Amino acid sequence: MELNLVMLGPPGAGKGTQARQLRRKWNIPHISTGAMLRDAVQAGTPLARQVAVIMESGGLISDEVITRVVIERLSHPDTKSGFLLDGYPRTIPQAESLDRMVVGRAPLVIIDIVLSEAEVVRRLASRMVCAECGANAIGEGPACHDCGGPLVPRADDRELIVLNRLKVYREQTEPLISYYGSRPTYCRIDGARLPDDVTADIIKAVERHR
Ligand code: AMP
């Protein structure tokens, strides 16, 4: 049965970490717009310079550009049995575009991972990411658990940028909670717990709603 998941929540809430677990459980592609943009920057595509400057400041790429990327990605055959969107939508216009993209498909199941701002700042200050596969690691040893690659800080996790990302989240992304909140498939999950406990809660909530 088709399963179309959307991960919501502030930066550092654990969207990426949870998505990596859940994609294995349901065998659906994990589509991280942040990861796609970081890959595009590395590959030096024509948009790369512009995108890199915006990402490094913690701002958002335009709705039009990022929506084009997502429309293209959701047209791939591997999304037939569903997808797990991580980092999109981030604004009301993006959410409206996504609703248009899924007309005729299974309804979106919204996983909103809730975490306080103080905890976000604390987590992002100690977050490392794998330079090889992009996996997140918080307070772990020198090598990636998934692939053994070297761990490095993420460029946009520096403190001032984190504060800007939080401001952008509050102003542009938080309104999505009201946008989705009244849907029967909206699930609020407490993110301030161990990753495995959060995963278990998400699985329970999704199984109830699908
Ligand atoms: P993330 O890895 O999801 O934290 O995304 C990293 C950065 O990529 C964000 O701070 C934005 O600059 C950009 N980005 C990712 N997804 C979107 C989106 N849906 N809309 C606009 N910008 C995005």
mmCIF file of N, CA and C in Angstrom, residues 176-186:
data_model
loop_
_atom_site.group_PDB
_atom_site.id
_atom_site.type_symbol
_atom_site.label_atom_id
_atom_site.label_comp_id
_atom_site.label_asym_id
_atom_site.label_seq_id
_atom_site.Cartn_x
_atom_site.Cartn_y
_atom_site.Cartn_z
ATOM 1 N N LEU A 176 3.052 25.709 9.027
ATOM 2 C CA LEU A 176 2.578 24.447 8.438
ATOM 3 C C LEU A 176 1.844 23.600 9.474
ATOM 4 N N ILE A 177 2.135 23.832 10.765
ATOM 5 C CA ILE A 177 1.455 23.052 11.807
ATOM 6 C C ILE A 177 -0.048 23.354 11.753
ATOM 7 N N SER A 178 -0.407 24.628 11.544
ATOM 8 C CA SER A 178 -1.836 24.947 11.398
ATOM 9 C C SER A 178 -2.365 24.454 10.051
ATOM 10 N N TYR A 179 -1.510 24.528 9.037
ATOM 11 C CA TYR A 179 -1.940 24.102 7.696
ATOM 12 C C TYR A 179 -2.354 22.619 7.715
ATOM 13 N N TYR A 180 -1.544 21.793 8.407
ATOM 14 C CA TYR A 180 -1.803 20.343 8.408
ATOM 15 C C TYR A 180 -2.569 19.869 9.643
ATOM 16 N N GLY A 181 -2.565 20.714 10.712
ATOM 17 C CA GLY A 181 -2.984 20.250 12.027
ATOM 18 C C GLY A 181 -4.368 19.627 12.111
ATOM 19 N N SER A 182 -5.278 20.064 11.249
ATOM 20 C CA SER A 182 -6.641 19.541 11.361
ATOM 21 C C SER A 182 -6.848 18.266 10.536
ATOM 22 N N ARG A 183 -5.810 17.814 9.829
ATOM 23 C CA ARG A 183 -5.989 16.596 9.017
ATOM 24 C C ARG A 183 -5.944 15.361 9.907
ATOM 25 N N PRO A 184 -6.749 14.360 9.601
ATOM 26 C CA PRO A 184 -6.727 13.142 10.426
ATOM 27 C C PRO A 184 -5.386 12.412 10.364
ATOM 28 N N THR A 185 -4.578 12.701 9.362
ATOM 29 C CA THR A 185 -3.286 12.012 9.200
ATOM 30 C C THR A 185 -2.123 12.834 9.761
ATOM 31 N N TYR A 186 -2.437 13.855 10.577
ATOM 32 C CA TYR A 186 -1.370 14.659 11.209
ATOM 33 C C TYR A 186 -0.982 14.015 12.541
#
